[in-house]
Short mmCIF file of C-alpha atoms in Angstrom, two decimals:
data_model
loop_
_atom_site.label_atom_id
_atom_site.label_comp_id
_atom_site.label_asym_id
_atom_site.label_seq_id
_atom_site.Cartn_x
_atom_site.Cartn_y
_atom_site.Cartn_z
CA MET A 1 -48.53 24.98 -12.84
CA SER A 2 -51.86 23.59 -14.06
CA ILE A 3 -54.58 21.70 -12.21
CA ASN A 4 -55.63 18.33 -13.53
CA GLY A 5 -59.06 16.72 -13.47
CA ASN A 6 -58.59 15.58 -9.88
CA GLY A 7 -57.55 18.91 -8.49
CA ASN A 8 -53.89 17.96 -8.32
CA ALA A 9 -50.96 20.07 -9.37
CA GLU A 10 -49.60 19.00 -12.74
CA LEU A 11 -46.01 19.35 -13.92
CA TYR A 12 -45.24 21.42 -16.97
CA SER A 13 -43.98 19.34 -19.88
CA GLN A 14 -40.36 20.17 -19.38
CA PRO A 15 -37.45 18.22 -17.97
CA ALA A 16 -36.14 18.35 -14.43
CA ARG A 17 -33.37 20.80 -13.67
CA ARG A 18 -30.90 21.47 -10.91
CA ASP A 19 -30.81 24.49 -8.66
CA THR A 20 -27.72 26.57 -7.88
CA GLU A 21 -26.67 24.08 -5.21
CA GLY A 22 -26.86 21.15 -7.61
CA THR A 23 -30.00 19.66 -6.02
CA GLU A 24 -32.33 17.91 -8.41
CA THR A 25 -35.65 19.75 -8.72
CA THR A 26 -38.79 19.48 -10.78
CA PRO A 27 -41.03 22.19 -12.24
CA LEU A 28 -43.58 21.33 -9.57
CA LEU A 29 -41.05 21.92 -6.80
CA SER A 30 -39.65 25.09 -8.30
CA ASN A 31 -43.06 26.78 -8.55
CA PRO A 32 -43.19 29.22 -5.60
CA SER A 33 -46.99 29.29 -5.52
CA ARG A 34 -47.31 25.56 -4.83
CA VAL A 35 -48.90 24.80 -1.48
CA ARG A 36 -47.17 22.49 0.97
CA GLY A 37 -47.59 18.87 -0.08
CA ALA A 38 -47.96 15.59 1.77
CA SER A 39 -45.24 14.67 4.25
CA PHE A 40 -42.69 11.92 3.69
CA ALA A 41 -44.31 9.69 6.35
CA SER A 42 -47.81 10.23 4.95
CA SER A 43 -46.60 9.34 1.46
CA VAL A 44 -44.89 6.18 2.78
CA PHE A 45 -48.13 5.08 4.43
CA ASN A 46 -50.08 5.74 1.23
CA VAL A 47 -47.67 3.71 -0.91
CA MET A 48 -47.69 0.89 1.67
CA ASN A 49 -51.47 0.91 1.70
CA ALA A 50 -51.46 0.64 -2.09
CA ILE A 51 -49.03 -2.30 -1.82
CA MET A 52 -50.52 -4.20 1.09
CA GLY A 53 -54.02 -5.59 0.87
CA SER A 54 -55.62 -8.96 1.20
CA GLY A 55 -52.58 -10.43 -0.59
CA ILE A 56 -50.83 -10.77 2.76
CA LEU A 57 -53.30 -13.55 3.60
CA GLY A 58 -52.09 -15.73 0.73
CA LEU A 59 -48.32 -15.52 1.10
CA SER A 60 -48.07 -18.33 3.67
CA TYR A 61 -49.69 -20.59 1.09
CA ALA A 62 -47.17 -19.33 -1.47
CA MET A 63 -44.34 -20.27 0.92
CA ALA A 64 -45.89 -23.72 1.44
CA SER A 65 -45.87 -24.10 -2.35
CA THR A 66 -42.26 -23.00 -2.94
CA GLY A 67 -40.37 -23.64 0.32
CA ILE A 68 -38.76 -21.11 2.64
CA VAL A 69 -35.64 -20.42 0.56
CA GLY A 70 -37.50 -20.58 -2.74
CA PHE A 71 -40.11 -18.14 -1.45
CA SER A 72 -37.46 -15.75 -0.11
CA ILE A 73 -35.61 -15.70 -3.43
CA LEU A 74 -38.77 -15.11 -5.47
CA LEU A 75 -40.12 -12.41 -3.12
CA THR A 76 -36.76 -10.61 -3.17
CA LEU A 77 -36.73 -10.76 -6.98
CA VAL A 78 -40.28 -9.43 -7.39
CA SER A 79 -39.88 -6.65 -4.81
CA SER A 80 -36.57 -5.56 -6.36
CA LEU A 81 -38.10 -5.46 -9.84
CA ALA A 82 -41.06 -3.50 -8.47
CA ALA A 83 -38.70 -0.90 -6.96
CA TYR A 84 -36.70 -0.76 -10.18
CA SER A 85 -39.78 -0.24 -12.35
CA ILE A 86 -40.77 2.65 -10.07
CA HIS A 87 -37.28 4.05 -10.62
CA LEU A 88 -37.85 3.99 -14.38
CA LEU A 89 -41.25 5.67 -14.05
CA LEU A 90 -39.84 8.45 -11.86
CA LYS A 91 -36.91 8.90 -14.23
CA LEU A 92 -39.34 9.33 -17.11
CA CYS A 93 -41.32 11.85 -15.06
CA ASP A 94 -38.23 14.00 -14.56
CA LEU A 95 -37.12 13.52 -18.16
CA THR A 96 -40.44 14.58 -19.71
CA GLY A 97 -42.05 16.71 -17.00
CA ILE A 98 -45.04 14.35 -17.05
CA ASN A 99 -46.40 12.99 -13.78
CA SER A 100 -49.24 10.82 -15.07
CA TYR A 101 -48.98 7.16 -16.02
CA GLU A 102 -51.54 7.71 -18.79
CA ASP A 103 -49.64 10.68 -20.24
CA LEU A 104 -46.42 8.65 -20.24
CA GLY A 105 -48.28 6.14 -22.41
CA GLY A 106 -49.30 9.03 -24.66
CA GLN A 107 -45.71 10.23 -24.84
CA ALA A 108 -44.55 6.76 -25.87
CA LEU A 109 -47.36 5.71 -28.22
CA GLN A 110 -49.37 8.90 -28.81
CA LYS A 111 -53.12 8.78 -28.11
CA PRO A 112 -53.47 4.96 -28.43
CA GLY A 113 -50.86 4.57 -25.68
CA LYS A 114 -52.70 6.97 -23.39
CA VAL A 115 -56.00 5.16 -23.96
CA LEU A 116 -54.35 1.74 -23.48
CA VAL A 117 -52.80 2.69 -20.14
CA GLY A 118 -56.01 4.37 -18.94
CA ILE A 119 -58.14 1.34 -19.77
CA THR A 120 -55.58 -1.02 -18.21
CA ILE A 121 -55.54 0.99 -14.97
CA LEU A 122 -59.34 1.17 -14.91
CA ILE A 123 -59.79 -2.58 -15.44
CA GLN A 124 -57.09 -3.49 -12.92
CA ASN A 125 -58.40 -1.18 -10.21
CA ILE A 126 -62.07 -2.03 -10.71
CA GLY A 127 -61.12 -5.71 -10.47
CA ALA A 128 -59.10 -5.12 -7.31
CA MET A 129 -61.81 -3.01 -5.65
CA SER A 130 -64.50 -5.56 -6.57
CA SER A 131 -62.51 -8.45 -5.12
CA TYR A 132 -61.92 -6.48 -1.91
CA LEU A 133 -65.62 -5.73 -1.57
CA VAL A 134 -66.41 -9.42 -2.19
CA ILE A 135 -64.11 -10.25 0.74
CA LEU A 136 -65.96 -7.71 2.89
CA LYS A 137 -69.35 -9.07 1.84
CA SER A 138 -68.43 -12.64 2.77
CA GLU A 139 -66.21 -12.05 5.82
CA LEU A 140 -67.69 -9.04 7.63
CA PRO A 141 -70.90 -10.79 8.82
CA ALA A 142 -68.82 -13.75 10.08
CA ALA A 143 -66.42 -11.39 11.85
CA ILE A 144 -69.29 -9.64 13.63
CA THR A 145 -71.03 -12.91 14.50
CA SER A 146 -67.83 -14.30 16.05
CA PHE A 147 -68.07 -11.66 18.80
CA LEU A 148 -71.63 -12.71 19.68
CA SER A 149 -72.70 -15.42 22.08
CA PRO A 150 -72.54 -19.02 20.78
CA ASP A 151 -76.28 -19.21 21.57
CA HIS A 152 -77.05 -16.45 19.06
CA LYS A 153 -79.75 -17.73 16.68
CA GLY A 154 -78.91 -15.50 13.72
CA GLY A 155 -81.12 -13.71 11.26
CA ALA A 156 -80.17 -10.17 12.34
CA TRP A 157 -79.70 -7.39 9.77
CA TYR A 158 -75.97 -7.17 10.47
CA GLU A 159 -75.56 -10.76 9.25
CA ASP A 160 -76.67 -9.79 5.75
CA GLY A 161 -73.44 -9.39 3.77
CA THR A 162 -75.03 -7.42 0.93
CA LEU A 163 -76.68 -4.92 3.28
CA LEU A 164 -73.46 -4.48 5.27
CA LEU A 165 -71.49 -3.97 2.05
CA MET A 166 -73.86 -1.25 0.87
CA LEU A 167 -73.70 0.49 4.25
CA VAL A 168 -69.89 0.54 4.51
CA THR A 169 -69.57 1.63 0.87
CA VAL A 170 -71.89 4.61 1.35
CA CYS A 171 -70.77 5.54 4.87
CA VAL A 172 -67.01 4.85 4.69
CA VAL A 173 -65.70 4.26 1.17
CA LEU A 174 -67.61 7.04 -0.60
CA PRO A 175 -66.63 9.89 1.78
CA LEU A 176 -62.95 8.86 1.62
CA ALA A 177 -62.98 8.27 -2.15
CA ILE A 178 -64.53 11.66 -2.83
CA LEU A 179 -61.58 13.53 -1.29
CA PRO A 180 -59.87 15.59 -4.02
CA LYS A 181 -56.26 14.72 -3.10
CA ILE A 182 -54.66 11.39 -2.39
CA GLY A 183 -52.48 12.90 0.35
CA PHE A 184 -55.54 13.23 2.58
CA LEU A 185 -55.67 9.43 2.77
CA GLY A 186 -52.35 9.30 4.62
CA TYR A 187 -54.14 9.12 7.98
CA THR A 188 -56.34 6.18 7.01
CA SER A 189 -53.36 4.52 5.33
CA SER A 190 -51.34 4.73 8.55
CA LEU A 191 -54.23 3.07 10.38
CA ALA A 192 -54.33 0.30 7.77
CA PHE A 193 -50.56 -0.22 8.17
CA PHE A 194 -50.86 -0.70 11.92
CA PHE A 195 -53.64 -3.23 11.35
CA MET A 196 -51.32 -5.17 9.05
CA LEU A 197 -48.58 -4.93 11.69
CA TYR A 198 -50.99 -6.31 14.27
CA PHE A 199 -51.77 -9.19 11.91
CA ALA A 200 -48.06 -10.06 11.64
CA ILE A 201 -47.67 -9.93 15.44
CA VAL A 202 -50.64 -12.26 15.98
CA VAL A 203 -49.25 -14.75 13.42
CA VAL A 204 -45.92 -14.80 15.30
CA VAL A 205 -47.59 -15.20 18.70
CA LYS A 206 -49.92 -17.98 17.57
CA LYS A 207 -47.02 -19.99 16.21
CA TRP A 208 -46.03 -20.82 19.80
CA SER A 209 -49.53 -21.72 20.99
CA ILE A 210 -50.57 -24.13 18.23
CA PRO A 211 -48.87 -27.56 18.48
CA CYS A 212 -47.45 -29.57 15.64
CA PRO A 213 -48.49 -32.14 14.67
CA LEU A 214 -52.00 -30.84 15.05
CA PRO A 215 -54.18 -32.74 17.56
CA GLN A 216 -55.85 -35.78 16.02
CA ASN A 217 -59.14 -34.89 17.70
CA VAL A 218 -59.44 -31.79 15.52
CA THR A 219 -61.13 -33.92 12.88
CA MET A 220 -62.69 -31.09 10.90
CA PHE A 221 -59.32 -29.41 10.53
CA MET A 222 -57.52 -32.59 9.48
CA GLU A 223 -60.20 -33.66 7.00
CA THR A 224 -60.31 -30.22 5.41
CA TYR A 225 -56.59 -29.85 4.85
CA ARG A 226 -55.53 -33.40 4.05
CA GLN A 227 -57.69 -33.17 0.94
CA VAL A 228 -55.41 -30.49 -0.48
CA SER A 229 -52.13 -31.55 1.10
CA ASN A 230 -49.41 -33.79 -0.22
CA SER A 231 -48.04 -34.46 3.23
CA SER A 232 -45.84 -37.53 3.48
CA GLY A 233 -45.56 -37.97 7.21
CA THR A 234 -43.06 -35.15 7.79
CA GLU A 235 -45.75 -32.54 8.31
CA CYS A 236 -43.74 -30.69 10.99
CA THR A 237 -40.56 -30.40 8.95
CA PRO A 238 -40.16 -27.11 7.05
CA LYS A 239 -39.19 -27.46 3.39
CA LEU A 240 -36.50 -25.21 1.91
CA PHE A 241 -37.39 -25.80 -1.75
CA ILE A 242 -40.64 -27.16 -3.18
CA VAL A 243 -41.49 -27.59 -6.85
CA SER A 244 -45.06 -28.61 -7.67
CA SER A 245 -48.03 -27.51 -9.73
CA ARG A 246 -48.97 -25.11 -6.92
CA SER A 247 -45.58 -23.38 -7.18
CA ALA A 248 -46.65 -21.75 -10.44
CA TYR A 249 -49.11 -19.54 -8.53
CA ALA A 250 -46.40 -18.06 -6.33
CA ILE A 251 -44.91 -15.39 -8.64
CA PRO A 252 -48.29 -13.96 -9.76
CA THR A 253 -49.38 -13.82 -6.11
CA MET A 254 -46.19 -11.95 -5.17
CA ALA A 255 -46.44 -9.63 -8.17
CA PHE A 256 -50.00 -8.68 -7.29
CA SER A 257 -48.86 -8.08 -3.70
CA PHE A 258 -46.35 -5.39 -4.82
CA LEU A 259 -48.47 -3.58 -7.43
CA CYS A 260 -48.64 0.08 -6.37
CA HIS A 261 -47.54 1.82 -9.56
CA THR A 262 -50.88 3.40 -10.42
CA ALA A 263 -50.81 5.27 -7.10
CA VAL A 264 -47.09 6.16 -7.08
CA LEU A 265 -47.27 9.03 -9.59
CA PRO A 266 -50.27 10.78 -7.95
CA ILE A 267 -48.48 10.45 -4.60
CA TYR A 268 -45.30 11.87 -6.20
CA CYS A 269 -47.32 14.83 -7.49
CA GLU A 270 -48.55 15.70 -3.99
CA LEU A 271 -45.30 14.97 -2.12
CA ASP A 272 -43.76 17.87 -0.23
CA ARG A 273 -40.48 18.88 -1.96
CA PRO A 274 -41.07 16.31 -4.77
CA THR A 275 -37.70 15.34 -6.19
CA LYS A 276 -37.11 12.00 -7.88
CA ALA A 277 -34.64 10.97 -5.18
CA ARG A 278 -37.12 11.83 -2.40
CA MET A 279 -39.96 9.89 -4.05
CA GLN A 280 -37.64 6.95 -4.74
CA ASN A 281 -36.82 6.93 -1.02
CA VAL A 282 -40.56 6.88 -0.26
CA ALA A 283 -40.99 3.88 -2.58
CA ASN A 284 -37.93 2.07 -1.21
CA VAL A 285 -39.02 2.51 2.42
CA SER A 286 -42.56 1.41 1.58
CA ILE A 287 -41.45 -1.68 -0.34
CA SER A 288 -38.89 -2.61 2.34
CA LEU A 289 -41.42 -2.37 5.20
CA SER A 290 -44.00 -4.28 3.17
CA PHE A 291 -41.38 -6.92 2.34
CA LEU A 292 -40.56 -7.30 6.04
CA LEU A 293 -44.20 -7.73 7.07
CA TYR A 294 -44.80 -10.13 4.18
CA VAL A 295 -41.84 -12.35 5.12
CA ILE A 296 -42.67 -12.41 8.84
CA SER A 297 -46.36 -13.24 8.37
CA ALA A 298 -45.67 -15.78 5.60
CA LEU A 299 -42.86 -17.52 7.52
CA PHE A 300 -44.65 -17.89 10.85
CA GLY A 301 -47.95 -18.76 9.17
CA TYR A 302 -46.18 -21.54 7.27
CA LEU A 303 -44.29 -22.74 10.37
CA THR A 304 -47.63 -22.97 12.21
CA PHE A 305 -49.56 -25.11 9.71
CA TYR A 306 -46.87 -26.33 7.26
CA ALA A 307 -48.47 -28.28 4.39
CA TYR A 308 -51.94 -27.66 5.82
CA VAL A 309 -51.90 -23.89 5.47
CA ASP A 310 -54.92 -22.54 3.63
CA SER A 311 -54.75 -20.20 0.64
CA GLU A 312 -56.33 -17.61 2.98
CA LEU A 313 -54.35 -17.87 6.22
CA LEU A 314 -57.12 -16.78 8.57
CA LEU A 315 -59.21 -19.78 7.52
CA SER A 316 -56.51 -22.06 8.99
CA TYR A 317 -56.89 -20.37 12.38
CA ASP A 318 -60.69 -20.53 12.11
CA ALA A 319 -60.53 -24.29 11.64
CA TYR A 320 -58.37 -24.83 14.74
CA ILE A 321 -59.26 -21.96 17.12
CA PRO A 322 -62.50 -20.50 15.73
CA ARG A 323 -63.37 -18.28 18.71
CA ASP A 324 -59.91 -17.19 19.80
CA ILE A 325 -60.08 -13.52 20.78
CA MET A 326 -56.80 -12.54 19.07
CA VAL A 327 -57.82 -14.24 15.83
CA MET A 328 -61.25 -12.62 16.00
CA THR A 329 -59.80 -9.15 16.48
CA VAL A 330 -57.12 -9.55 13.82
CA ARG A 331 -59.76 -10.76 11.36
CA LEU A 332 -61.74 -7.60 11.97
CA ALA A 333 -58.57 -5.50 11.70
CA ILE A 334 -57.69 -7.03 8.31
CA LEU A 335 -61.21 -6.34 7.04
CA ILE A 336 -60.93 -2.71 8.13
CA ALA A 337 -57.52 -2.45 6.45
CA VAL A 338 -58.99 -3.86 3.23
CA LEU A 339 -61.88 -1.40 3.52
CA LEU A 340 -59.48 1.54 3.89
CA THR A 341 -57.49 0.37 0.86
CA VAL A 342 -60.46 0.66 -1.51
CA PRO A 343 -60.50 4.52 -1.62
CA LEU A 344 -56.78 4.56 -2.39
CA ILE A 345 -57.23 2.11 -5.28
CA HIS A 346 -60.21 4.15 -6.46
CA PHE A 347 -58.13 7.32 -6.83
CA PRO A 348 -56.07 6.28 -9.91
CA ALA A 349 -59.16 4.65 -11.48
CA ARG A 350 -61.05 7.94 -11.28
CA LYS A 351 -58.01 9.83 -12.50
CA ALA A 352 -57.76 7.55 -15.55
CA VAL A 353 -61.43 8.06 -16.44
CA ILE A 354 -61.24 11.85 -16.12
CA LEU A 355 -58.03 12.06 -18.14
CA LEU A 356 -59.57 9.94 -20.90
CA LEU A 357 -62.82 11.94 -21.00
CA ARG A 358 -61.69 15.47 -20.20
CA GLY A 359 -57.94 15.57 -20.75
CA ASN A 360 -56.21 18.25 -18.66
CA ARG A 361 -59.18 20.59 -18.36
CA PRO A 362 -59.64 22.56 -15.11
CA PHE A 363 -60.91 20.73 -12.06
CA SER A 364 -64.69 20.32 -11.83
CA TRP A 365 -66.44 19.16 -8.68
CA LEU A 366 -69.39 17.93 -10.76
CA THR A 367 -67.16 15.67 -12.87
CA HIS A 368 -65.16 14.62 -9.81
CA ILE A 369 -68.20 13.57 -7.76
CA GLY A 370 -70.06 12.06 -10.72
CA THR A 371 -67.10 9.90 -11.75
CA THR A 372 -66.56 8.78 -8.14
CA VAL A 373 -70.18 7.71 -7.72
CA VAL A 374 -70.34 5.91 -11.08
CA ILE A 375 -67.12 3.91 -10.49
CA LEU A 376 -68.13 2.91 -6.96
CA GLY A 377 -71.59 2.00 -8.23
CA VAL A 378 -70.12 -0.32 -10.88
CA VAL A 379 -67.74 -1.88 -8.35
CA LEU A 380 -70.57 -2.38 -5.84
CA LEU A 381 -72.83 -4.03 -8.43
CA LEU A 382 -70.03 -6.38 -9.49
CA ALA A 383 -69.33 -7.33 -5.87
CA ILE A 384 -73.02 -8.03 -5.22
CA TYR A 385 -74.20 -9.76 -8.39
CA VAL A 386 -71.18 -11.50 -9.95
CA PRO A 387 -70.59 -14.70 -7.92
CA ASP A 388 -67.25 -15.63 -9.53
CA ILE A 389 -65.66 -12.19 -9.38
CA ARG A 390 -62.26 -13.51 -8.30
CA ASN A 391 -62.10 -15.96 -11.19
CA VAL A 392 -63.30 -13.39 -13.72
CA PHE A 393 -60.77 -10.81 -12.62
CA GLY A 394 -58.08 -13.45 -12.14
CA VAL A 395 -57.64 -13.43 -15.91
CA VAL A 396 -57.77 -9.62 -16.00
CA GLY A 397 -55.34 -9.33 -13.11
CA SER A 398 -52.82 -11.75 -14.57
CA THR A 399 -52.60 -9.55 -17.67
CA THR A 400 -53.13 -5.99 -16.43
CA SER A 401 -51.01 -6.38 -13.29
CA SER A 402 -48.01 -7.70 -15.19
CA CYS A 403 -48.39 -4.86 -17.72
CA LEU A 404 -48.57 -2.11 -15.11
CA LEU A 405 -45.84 -3.57 -12.91
CA PHE A 406 -43.28 -4.69 -15.50
CA VAL A 407 -44.14 -4.32 -19.19
CA PHE A 408 -45.30 -0.69 -19.41
CA PRO A 409 -42.48 0.90 -17.32
CA GLY A 410 -39.80 -0.96 -19.29
CA PHE A 411 -41.37 -0.41 -22.70
CA PHE A 412 -42.09 3.29 -22.10
CA TYR A 413 -38.51 3.85 -20.98
CA LEU A 414 -37.17 2.23 -24.14
CA LYS A 415 -39.48 4.36 -26.31
CA ILE A 416 -39.02 7.73 -24.57
CA SER A 417 -35.47 7.68 -23.23
CA SER A 418 -32.57 8.54 -25.52
CA GLN A 419 -30.20 6.24 -23.61
CA PRO A 420 -28.36 3.71 -25.81
CA LEU A 421 -29.43 0.09 -25.53
CA PRO A 422 -26.17 -1.12 -23.88
CA SER A 423 -26.78 1.28 -20.94
CA PHE A 424 -27.73 -0.14 -17.53
CA ASP A 425 -31.29 1.20 -17.42
CA SER A 426 -32.02 0.19 -21.02
CA VAL A 427 -30.91 -3.38 -20.36
CA GLY A 428 -32.94 -3.36 -17.15
CA ALA A 429 -35.99 -2.11 -19.06
CA VAL A 430 -35.64 -4.96 -21.56
CA CYS A 431 -35.45 -7.46 -18.69
CA LEU A 432 -38.61 -5.97 -17.13
CA VAL A 433 -40.53 -6.31 -20.38
CA VAL A 434 -39.40 -9.91 -20.95
CA PHE A 435 -40.09 -10.93 -17.33
CA GLY A 436 -43.52 -9.28 -17.37
CA LEU A 437 -44.55 -10.96 -20.62
CA ILE A 438 -43.42 -14.38 -19.41
CA MET A 439 -45.15 -13.97 -16.04
CA GLY A 440 -48.36 -12.73 -17.66
CA VAL A 441 -48.53 -15.54 -20.23
CA VAL A 442 -47.69 -18.23 -17.65
CA SER A 443 -50.19 -17.03 -15.02
CA PHE A 444 -52.92 -16.56 -17.64
CA SER A 445 -52.30 -20.07 -18.98
CA ILE A 446 -52.40 -21.55 -15.47
CA ILE A 447 -55.74 -19.92 -14.70
CA ILE A 448 -57.27 -21.17 -17.94
CA PHE A 449 -55.83 -24.66 -17.34
CA THR A 450 -57.26 -24.65 -13.81
CA TRP A 451 -60.70 -23.72 -15.12
CA VAL A 452 -60.60 -26.47 -17.76
CA GLN A 453 -59.37 -29.04 -15.25
CA SER A 454 -62.01 -28.16 -12.65
CA SER A 455 -64.80 -28.31 -15.23
#
């Protein structure tokens, strides 16, 4: 067993084998000197935390753009493809003895493949972390202010989004990101999961306390949402299928909401008794629970506001019940969950940088800490000084996310595996590549078209 640049146990480059009882094992598992890894529950929470972020806030809008049945079909398709692409990655890990996404790229395309995957992971994760910190910068002061008296005059230091962002990055994100193993984040990931669960519960509860149609005296709410709504007088009737220009945003939104592949292999490496079947169970449980929370929150958010739902669901509640205590607390809970997700996203970004710069050299605390500080510094500067960070990384995300979620797993399997093309997994890999390319091109084109149209 060797130690990679992040202090994690690496697999030898040899295929999986079976023990005397016929149980599938890996070189990592069979090494008697390996310390006990992360538990099954901790790994599930980590994968769920990698899956679930601020994307949960936009799925009600996706349902309002596609209809209840249309949304359910698309979400089932994307989540199933996400689970299947993880299956291909884990199968390649056991086939080659490699447990790094970057090294799988190297196995498929030599050094250019390794560099391509590393850069893709770095761009994707820096974009995701920057967008999360932008959310914190804009929403955290408002969340704190909502708990203060309505007579509060403002101007306090805790209402400065930039200052708050710097404080939470140094005091919370940096200590968690500097941990040498991703398994340590299982505790914070479990906390983030329960915050997401609380969000789903609040959305269900508020469905029964907000009337439909919305009161006519809520003029600010009506004026805000009628500008973006195509309501035709049946605003309290749920739609099963909707096809419009907004529907094209649904699949990219769902795909981004299930992207966890850069964290799956590091989590697999640190899993206790790490067989492919055990890690696949971790992924399946995580995706299933995330799917359930996504559907519940999206459905009841849509059934509360129908065509008037905002692209960020909490803004709809702010317009109607701005100082409701449950909405105030769930807003703060979501911000904390987003904050706790940043260190988990940071882990594969740092791993990619160290692998590209140092290869598989022994672990170095100096390199580990230096890389952590530099990446967080870049992300913090982007969040502070780039005003259109979501638009900038919208283009990056539409390309890198589709590559990491669909294109790379399918393409690498076709290059590395010796399975004939008519086999089930080979056909599935081809479908992943085709779907990922179509989704990436379509979402990229839509973003560019939106920019041109708005200008």
